[in-house]
Amino acid sequence: MTMKPKIIKTAAENERALARISDLMAKGRLTKDEGDELDLLALLSETYELEHYPMPMPDVVDMVKFVMEQKEYTRKDLAKELAGASRACEFLSRKRPLSANSMRNLHKHWKIPADVVLG
């Protein structure tokens, strides 16, 4: 069953689009028209979900901990960015906010998005 992709306005429409996306992905090999339909439905569903179910901005401490884990950085690595081990410890325990220079360093060197660092 081919859907004619259109702007998704309701949860029910989104559910139908997701069902069709699932069907197309399960099919394996797609025709060009099916591939185009899949791409468009995915974009429409993503747009609907971003508008109706926005993700909260991650907390900067949690983001730093996540980056440390993913990149196998140590507290010593963090201390270099925050100008000292005691500042790093206080930041991780949420006792000290980031300074402007520390924000800049984490954004520049660790590639943490500026909007997350700024809070």
Tab-separated table of N, CA and C in Angstrom:
chain	number	residue	atom	x	y	z
A	1	MET	N	0.842	-1.178	0.000
A	1	MET	CA	0.000	0.000	0.000
A	1	MET	C	0.884	1.237	0.000
A	2	THR	N	0.797	2.034	-1.014
A	2	THR	CA	1.579	3.257	-1.115
A	2	THR	C	0.829	4.401	-0.466
A	3	MET	N	1.536	5.165	0.353
A	3	MET	CA	0.950	6.363	0.959
A	3	MET	C	1.349	7.556	0.122
A	4	LYS	N	0.472	8.517	0.037
A	4	LYS	CA	0.846	9.776	-0.585
A	4	LYS	C	1.322	10.666	0.559
A	5	PRO	N	2.657	10.850	0.684
A	5	PRO	CA	3.170	11.624	1.810
A	5	PRO	C	2.604	13.043	1.843
A	6	LYS	N	2.210	13.462	3.042
A	6	LYS	CA	1.722	14.819	3.256
A	6	LYS	C	2.135	15.253	4.648
A	7	ILE	N	2.021	16.526	4.922
A	7	ILE	CA	2.407	17.041	6.221
A	7	ILE	C	1.621	16.317	7.305
A	8	ILE	N	2.320	15.870	8.335
A	8	ILE	CA	1.701	15.137	9.437
A	8	ILE	C	1.230	16.142	10.479
A	9	LYS	N	-0.071	16.065	10.800
A	9	LYS	CA	-0.662	17.039	11.724
A	9	LYS	C	-1.183	16.417	13.012
A	10	THR	N	-1.374	15.098	13.031
A	10	THR	CA	-1.935	14.456	14.216
A	10	THR	C	-1.100	13.231	14.597
A	11	ALA	N	-1.293	12.789	15.822
A	11	ALA	CA	-0.596	11.592	16.283
A	11	ALA	C	-1.011	10.368	15.466
A	12	ALA	N	-2.286	10.303	15.095
A	12	ALA	CA	-2.767	9.167	14.299
A	12	ALA	C	-2.090	9.140	12.931
A	13	GLU	N	-1.953	10.304	12.316
A	13	GLU	CA	-1.258	10.371	11.025
A	13	GLU	C	0.199	9.949	11.176
A	14	ASN	N	0.810	10.355	12.282
A	14	ASN	CA	2.204	9.973	12.515
A	14	ASN	C	2.325	8.465	12.708
A	15	GLU	N	1.380	7.868	13.423
A	15	GLU	CA	1.402	6.415	13.621
A	15	GLU	C	1.284	5.685	12.286
A	16	ARG	N	0.425	6.174	11.406
A	16	ARG	CA	0.284	5.559	10.078
A	16	ARG	C	1.581	5.696	9.286
A	17	ALA	N	2.206	6.868	9.384
A	17	ALA	CA	3.467	7.078	8.675
A	17	ALA	C	4.548	6.139	9.222
A	18	LEU	N	4.603	5.997	10.541
A	18	LEU	CA	5.600	5.103	11.148
A	18	LEU	C	5.369	3.650	10.748
A	19	ALA	N	4.107	3.255	10.652
A	19	ALA	CA	3.789	1.894	10.211
A	19	ALA	C	4.261	1.675	8.781
A	20	ARG	N	4.042	2.672	7.935
A	20	ARG	CA	4.475	2.563	6.535
A	20	ARG	C	6.003	2.547	6.457
A	21	ILE	N	6.652	3.369	7.266
A	21	ILE	CA	8.121	3.379	7.297
A	21	ILE	C	8.624	1.985	7.683
A	22	SER	N	8.017	1.393	8.685
A	22	SER	CA	8.397	0.054	9.126
A	22	SER	C	8.214	-0.969	8.008
A	23	ASP	N	7.083	-0.892	7.319
A	23	ASP	CA	6.820	-1.808	6.201
A	23	ASP	C	7.890	-1.668	5.114
A	24	LEU	N	8.207	-0.428	4.778
A	24	LEU	CA	9.203	-0.191	3.723
A	24	LEU	C	10.583	-0.686	4.149
A	25	MET	N	10.937	-0.446	5.399
A	25	MET	CA	12.259	-0.878	5.865
A	25	MET	C	12.357	-2.397	5.924
A	26	ALA	N	11.265	-3.055	6.236
A	26	ALA	CA	11.261	-4.518	6.303
A	26	ALA	C	11.345	-5.142	4.917
A	27	LYS	N	10.943	-4.391	3.929
A	27	LYS	CA	10.901	-4.906	2.562
A	27	LYS	C	12.298	-5.203	2.019
A	28	GLY	N	13.278	-4.464	2.469
A	28	GLY	CA	14.628	-4.686	1.958
A	28	GLY	C	14.897	-3.840	0.737
A	29	ARG	N	14.904	-4.469	-0.400
A	29	ARG	CA	15.191	-3.765	-1.651
A	29	ARG	C	13.978	-2.936	-2.072
A	30	LEU	N	14.200	-1.640	-2.295
A	30	LEU	CA	13.111	-0.733	-2.640
A	30	LEU	C	13.273	-0.189	-4.047
A	31	THR	N	12.154	0.093	-4.665
A	31	THR	CA	12.196	0.802	-5.948
A	31	THR	C	12.575	2.254	-5.654
A	32	LYS	N	12.885	3.016	-6.682
A	32	LYS	CA	13.220	4.429	-6.493
A	32	LYS	C	12.047	5.167	-5.856
A	33	ASP	N	10.830	4.897	-6.316
A	33	ASP	CA	9.654	5.564	-5.740
A	33	ASP	C	9.470	5.195	-4.270
A	34	GLU	N	9.696	3.938	-3.923
A	34	GLU	CA	9.576	3.525	-2.532
A	34	GLU	C	10.664	4.170	-1.672
A	35	GLY	N	11.860	4.249	-2.204
A	35	GLY	CA	12.948	4.905	-1.483
A	35	GLY	C	12.648	6.372	-1.230
A	36	ASP	N	12.125	7.033	-2.255
A	36	ASP	CA	11.738	8.432	-2.101
A	36	ASP	C	10.619	8.589	-1.072
A	37	GLU	N	9.649	7.672	-1.119
A	37	GLU	CA	8.545	7.694	-0.159
A	37	GLU	C	9.081	7.505	1.265
A	38	LEU	N	9.995	6.556	1.438
A	38	LEU	CA	10.584	6.306	2.751
A	38	LEU	C	11.306	7.547	3.270
A	39	ASP	N	12.130	8.159	2.433
A	39	ASP	CA	12.861	9.362	2.839
A	39	ASP	C	11.909	10.482	3.253
A	40	LEU	N	10.884	10.688	2.462
A	40	LEU	CA	9.937	11.767	2.740
A	40	LEU	C	9.121	11.482	4.005
A	41	LEU	N	8.656	10.260	4.170
A	41	LEU	CA	7.900	9.911	5.380
A	41	LEU	C	8.766	10.058	6.635
A	42	ALA	N	10.016	9.648	6.535
A	42	ALA	CA	10.917	9.771	7.682
A	42	ALA	C	11.115	11.241	8.052
A	43	LEU	N	11.297	12.080	7.059
A	43	LEU	CA	11.463	13.510	7.298
A	43	LEU	C	10.203	14.122	7.900
A	44	LEU	N	9.047	13.773	7.364
A	44	LEU	CA	7.779	14.306	7.874
A	44	LEU	C	7.522	13.851	9.311
A	45	SER	N	7.809	12.578	9.599
A	45	SER	CA	7.605	12.065	10.945
A	45	SER	C	8.578	12.715	11.928
A	46	GLU	N	9.810	12.850	11.529
A	46	GLU	CA	10.807	13.497	12.390
A	46	GLU	C	10.395	14.934	12.700
A	47	THR	N	9.938	15.659	11.702
A	47	THR	CA	9.499	17.042	11.886
A	47	THR	C	8.328	17.098	12.860
A	48	TYR	N	7.362	16.216	12.696
A	48	TYR	CA	6.211	16.163	13.596
A	48	TYR	C	6.671	15.888	15.028
A	49	GLU	N	7.543	14.896	15.203
A	49	GLU	CA	7.968	14.519	16.543
A	49	GLU	C	8.814	15.589	17.213
A	50	LEU	N	9.653	16.276	16.463
A	50	LEU	CA	10.440	17.362	17.040
A	50	LEU	C	9.542	18.500	17.528
A	51	GLU	N	8.476	18.739	16.795
A	51	GLU	CA	7.554	19.807	17.167
A	51	GLU	C	6.685	19.415	18.360
A	52	HIS	N	6.238	18.179	18.399
A	52	HIS	CA	5.301	17.754	19.433
A	52	HIS	C	5.938	17.070	20.635
A	53	TYR	N	7.141	16.569	20.487
A	53	TYR	CA	7.836	15.890	21.577
A	53	TYR	C	9.274	16.394	21.658
A	54	PRO	N	9.456	17.681	21.963
A	54	PRO	CA	10.822	18.229	21.972
A	54	PRO	C	11.680	17.579	23.059
A	55	MET	N	12.935	17.408	22.736
A	55	MET	CA	13.881	16.844	23.694
A	55	MET	C	14.420	17.974	24.563
A	56	PRO	N	14.454	17.772	25.868
A	56	PRO	CA	15.023	18.808	26.727
A	56	PRO	C	16.533	18.925	26.499
A	57	MET	N	17.045	20.116	26.722
A	57	MET	CA	18.472	20.346	26.583
A	57	MET	C	19.199	19.547	27.666
A	58	PRO	N	20.257	18.810	27.303
A	58	PRO	CA	20.968	18.040	28.321
A	58	PRO	C	21.675	18.960	29.312
A	59	ASP	N	21.801	18.480	30.519
A	59	ASP	CA	22.518	19.194	31.572
A	59	ASP	C	24.018	19.161	31.250
A	60	VAL	N	24.714	20.281	31.483
A	60	VAL	CA	26.125	20.374	31.103
A	60	VAL	C	26.985	19.375	31.877
A	61	VAL	N	26.699	19.153	33.136
A	61	VAL	CA	27.496	18.183	33.907
A	61	VAL	C	27.296	16.780	33.339
A	62	ASP	N	26.046	16.418	33.063
A	62	ASP	CA	25.775	15.100	32.490
A	62	ASP	C	26.428	14.964	31.114
A	63	MET	N	26.413	16.028	30.326
A	63	MET	CA	27.033	15.988	29.003
A	63	MET	C	28.543	15.802	29.126
A	64	VAL	N	29.172	16.514	30.039
A	64	VAL	CA	30.621	16.374	30.230
A	64	VAL	C	30.946	14.940	30.669
A	65	LYS	N	30.168	14.396	31.588
A	65	LYS	CA	30.392	13.014	32.028
A	65	LYS	C	30.230	12.032	30.868
A	66	PHE	N	29.232	12.278	30.029
A	66	PHE	CA	28.999	11.422	28.857
A	66	PHE	C	30.190	11.484	27.902
A	67	VAL	N	30.672	12.690	27.615
A	67	VAL	CA	31.817	12.846	26.712
A	67	VAL	C	33.052	12.184	27.313
A	68	MET	N	33.233	12.356	28.616
A	68	MET	CA	34.377	11.717	29.268
A	68	MET	C	34.329	10.202	29.102
A	69	GLU	N	33.149	9.640	29.290
A	69	GLU	CA	33.001	8.190	29.151
A	69	GLU	C	33.223	7.744	27.709
A	70	GLN	N	32.608	8.448	26.766
A	70	GLN	CA	32.696	8.060	25.360
A	70	GLN	C	34.117	8.187	24.806
A	71	LYS	N	34.816	9.219	25.205
A	71	LYS	CA	36.164	9.472	24.674
A	71	LYS	C	37.260	9.000	25.618
A	72	GLU	N	36.840	8.346	26.705
A	72	GLU	CA	37.769	7.827	27.694
A	72	GLU	C	38.685	8.909	28.246
A	73	TYR	N	38.099	10.093	28.492
A	73	TYR	CA	38.824	11.176	29.140
A	73	TYR	C	38.809	10.939	30.637
A	74	THR	N	39.824	11.445	31.300
A	74	THR	CA	39.935	11.300	32.748
A	74	THR	C	39.630	12.638	33.426
A	75	ARG	N	39.570	12.596	34.749
A	75	ARG	CA	39.403	13.845	35.508
A	75	ARG	C	40.592	14.770	35.269
A	76	LYS	N	41.732	14.177	35.029
A	76	LYS	CA	42.929	14.971	34.737
A	76	LYS	C	42.739	15.739	33.419
A	77	ASP	N	42.128	15.091	32.434
A	77	ASP	CA	41.832	15.767	31.166
A	77	ASP	C	40.861	16.915	31.396
A	78	LEU	N	39.863	16.675	32.226
A	78	LEU	CA	38.894	17.728	32.524
A	78	LEU	C	39.557	18.872	33.278
A	79	ALA	N	40.441	18.542	34.196
A	79	ALA	CA	41.142	19.571	34.969
A	79	ALA	C	41.910	20.525	34.055
A	80	LYS	N	42.462	20.014	32.965
A	80	LYS	CA	43.172	20.877	32.005
A	80	LYS	C	42.226	21.905	31.392
A	81	GLU	N	40.999	21.496	31.134
A	81	GLU	CA	40.025	22.397	30.510
A	81	GLU	C	39.423	23.380	31.505
A	82	LEU	N	39.385	22.994	32.785
A	82	LEU	CA	38.733	23.829	33.795
A	82	LEU	C	39.725	24.544	34.712
A	83	ALA	N	40.996	24.515	34.365
A	83	ALA	CA	42.042	25.233	35.114
A	83	ALA	C	42.238	24.693	36.525
A	84	GLY	N	42.264	23.385	36.658
A	84	GLY	CA	42.609	22.815	37.943
A	84	GLY	C	41.743	21.653	38.368
A	85	ALA	N	42.355	20.752	39.135
A	85	ALA	CA	41.667	19.548	39.595
A	85	ALA	C	40.540	19.880	40.562
A	86	SER	N	40.756	20.859	41.442
A	86	SER	CA	39.706	21.182	42.411
A	86	SER	C	38.488	21.768	41.705
A	87	ARG	N	38.705	22.596	40.685
A	87	ARG	CA	37.574	23.150	39.927
A	87	ARG	C	36.824	22.041	39.198
A	88	ALA	N	37.558	21.089	38.640
A	88	ALA	CA	36.921	19.970	37.942
A	88	ALA	C	36.070	19.158	38.915
A	89	CYS	N	36.607	18.891	40.086
A	89	CYS	CA	35.875	18.122	41.102
A	89	CYS	C	34.621	18.874	41.545
A	90	GLU	N	34.762	20.176	41.793
A	90	GLU	CA	33.612	20.981	42.214
A	90	GLU	C	32.560	21.066	41.116
A	91	PHE	N	32.997	21.165	39.867
A	91	PHE	CA	32.056	21.206	38.743
A	91	PHE	C	31.288	19.886	38.654
A	92	LEU	N	32.002	18.757	38.693
A	92	LEU	CA	31.353	17.452	38.563
A	92	LEU	C	30.395	17.158	39.711
A	93	SER	N	30.656	17.741	40.877
A	93	SER	CA	29.755	17.548	42.010
A	93	SER	C	28.704	18.657	42.094
A	94	ARG	N	28.648	19.474	41.047
A	94	ARG	CA	27.649	20.543	40.905
A	94	ARG	C	27.764	21.626	41.978
A	95	LYS	N	28.963	21.818	42.476
A	95	LYS	CA	29.194	22.864	43.477
A	95	LYS	C	29.744	24.143	42.862
A	96	ARG	N	30.169	24.063	41.609
A	96	ARG	CA	30.762	25.219	40.948
A	96	ARG	C	30.300	25.271	39.494
A	97	PRO	N	29.807	26.437	39.051
A	97	PRO	CA	29.437	26.558	37.634
A	97	PRO	C	30.695	26.742	36.775
A	98	LEU	N	30.531	26.601	35.497
A	98	LEU	CA	31.645	26.806	34.578
A	98	LEU	C	31.937	28.291	34.417
A	99	SER	N	33.203	28.620	34.323
A	99	SER	CA	33.594	29.993	33.987
A	99	SER	C	33.459	30.160	32.475
A	100	ALA	N	33.489	31.396	32.025
A	100	ALA	CA	33.389	31.655	30.583
A	100	ALA	C	34.536	30.982	29.835
A	101	ASN	N	35.726	31.023	30.410
A	101	ASN	CA	36.889	30.406	29.773
A	101	ASN	C	36.736	28.882	29.710
A	102	SER	N	36.212	28.292	30.775
A	102	SER	CA	35.987	26.846	30.793
A	102	SER	C	34.939	26.440	29.758
A	103	MET	N	33.885	27.242	29.643
A	103	MET	CA	32.861	26.972	28.620
A	103	MET	C	33.486	26.971	27.231
A	104	ARG	N	34.290	27.981	26.987
A	104	ARG	CA	34.953	28.109	25.684
A	104	ARG	C	35.845	26.896	25.421
A	105	ASN	N	36.612	26.478	26.432
A	105	ASN	CA	37.509	25.333	26.265
A	105	ASN	C	36.751	24.047	25.973
A	106	LEU	N	35.682	23.790	26.718
A	106	LEU	CA	34.906	22.565	26.495
A	106	LEU	C	34.261	22.557	25.116
A	107	HIS	N	33.805	23.711	24.685
A	107	HIS	CA	33.215	23.797	23.350
A	107	HIS	C	34.285	23.588	22.273
A	108	LYS	N	35.392	24.270	22.419
A	108	LYS	CA	36.444	24.221	21.397
A	108	LYS	C	37.183	22.885	21.362
A	109	HIS	N	37.600	22.396	22.524
A	109	HIS	CA	38.443	21.208	22.557
A	109	HIS	C	37.668	19.895	22.633
A	110	TRP	N	36.543	19.885	23.323
A	110	TRP	CA	35.772	18.656	23.487
A	110	TRP	C	34.568	18.608	22.553
A	111	LYS	N	34.351	19.677	21.818
A	111	LYS	CA	33.253	19.750	20.829
A	111	LYS	C	31.874	19.604	21.470
A	112	ILE	N	31.729	20.081	22.701
A	112	ILE	CA	30.420	20.090	23.349
A	112	ILE	C	29.667	21.296	22.803
A	113	PRO	N	28.438	21.118	22.314
A	113	PRO	CA	27.704	22.221	21.705
A	113	PRO	C	27.605	23.433	22.644
A	114	ALA	N	27.747	24.603	22.059
A	114	ALA	CA	27.727	25.845	22.845
A	114	ALA	C	26.426	26.012	23.623
A	115	ASP	N	25.300	25.658	23.020
A	115	ASP	CA	24.039	25.832	23.727
A	115	ASP	C	23.932	24.937	24.957
A	116	VAL	N	24.597	23.802	24.959
A	116	VAL	CA	24.620	22.925	26.137
A	116	VAL	C	25.557	23.521	27.194
A	117	VAL	N	26.722	23.968	26.760
A	117	VAL	CA	27.707	24.534	27.693
A	117	VAL	C	27.149	25.792	28.350
A	118	LEU	N	26.427	26.599	27.580
A	118	LEU	CA	25.864	27.831	28.123
A	118	LEU	C	24.668	27.577	29.029
A	119	GLY	N	24.073	26.402	28.883
A	119	GLY	CA	22.939	26.030	29.719
A	119	GLY	C	21.697	26.727	29.300
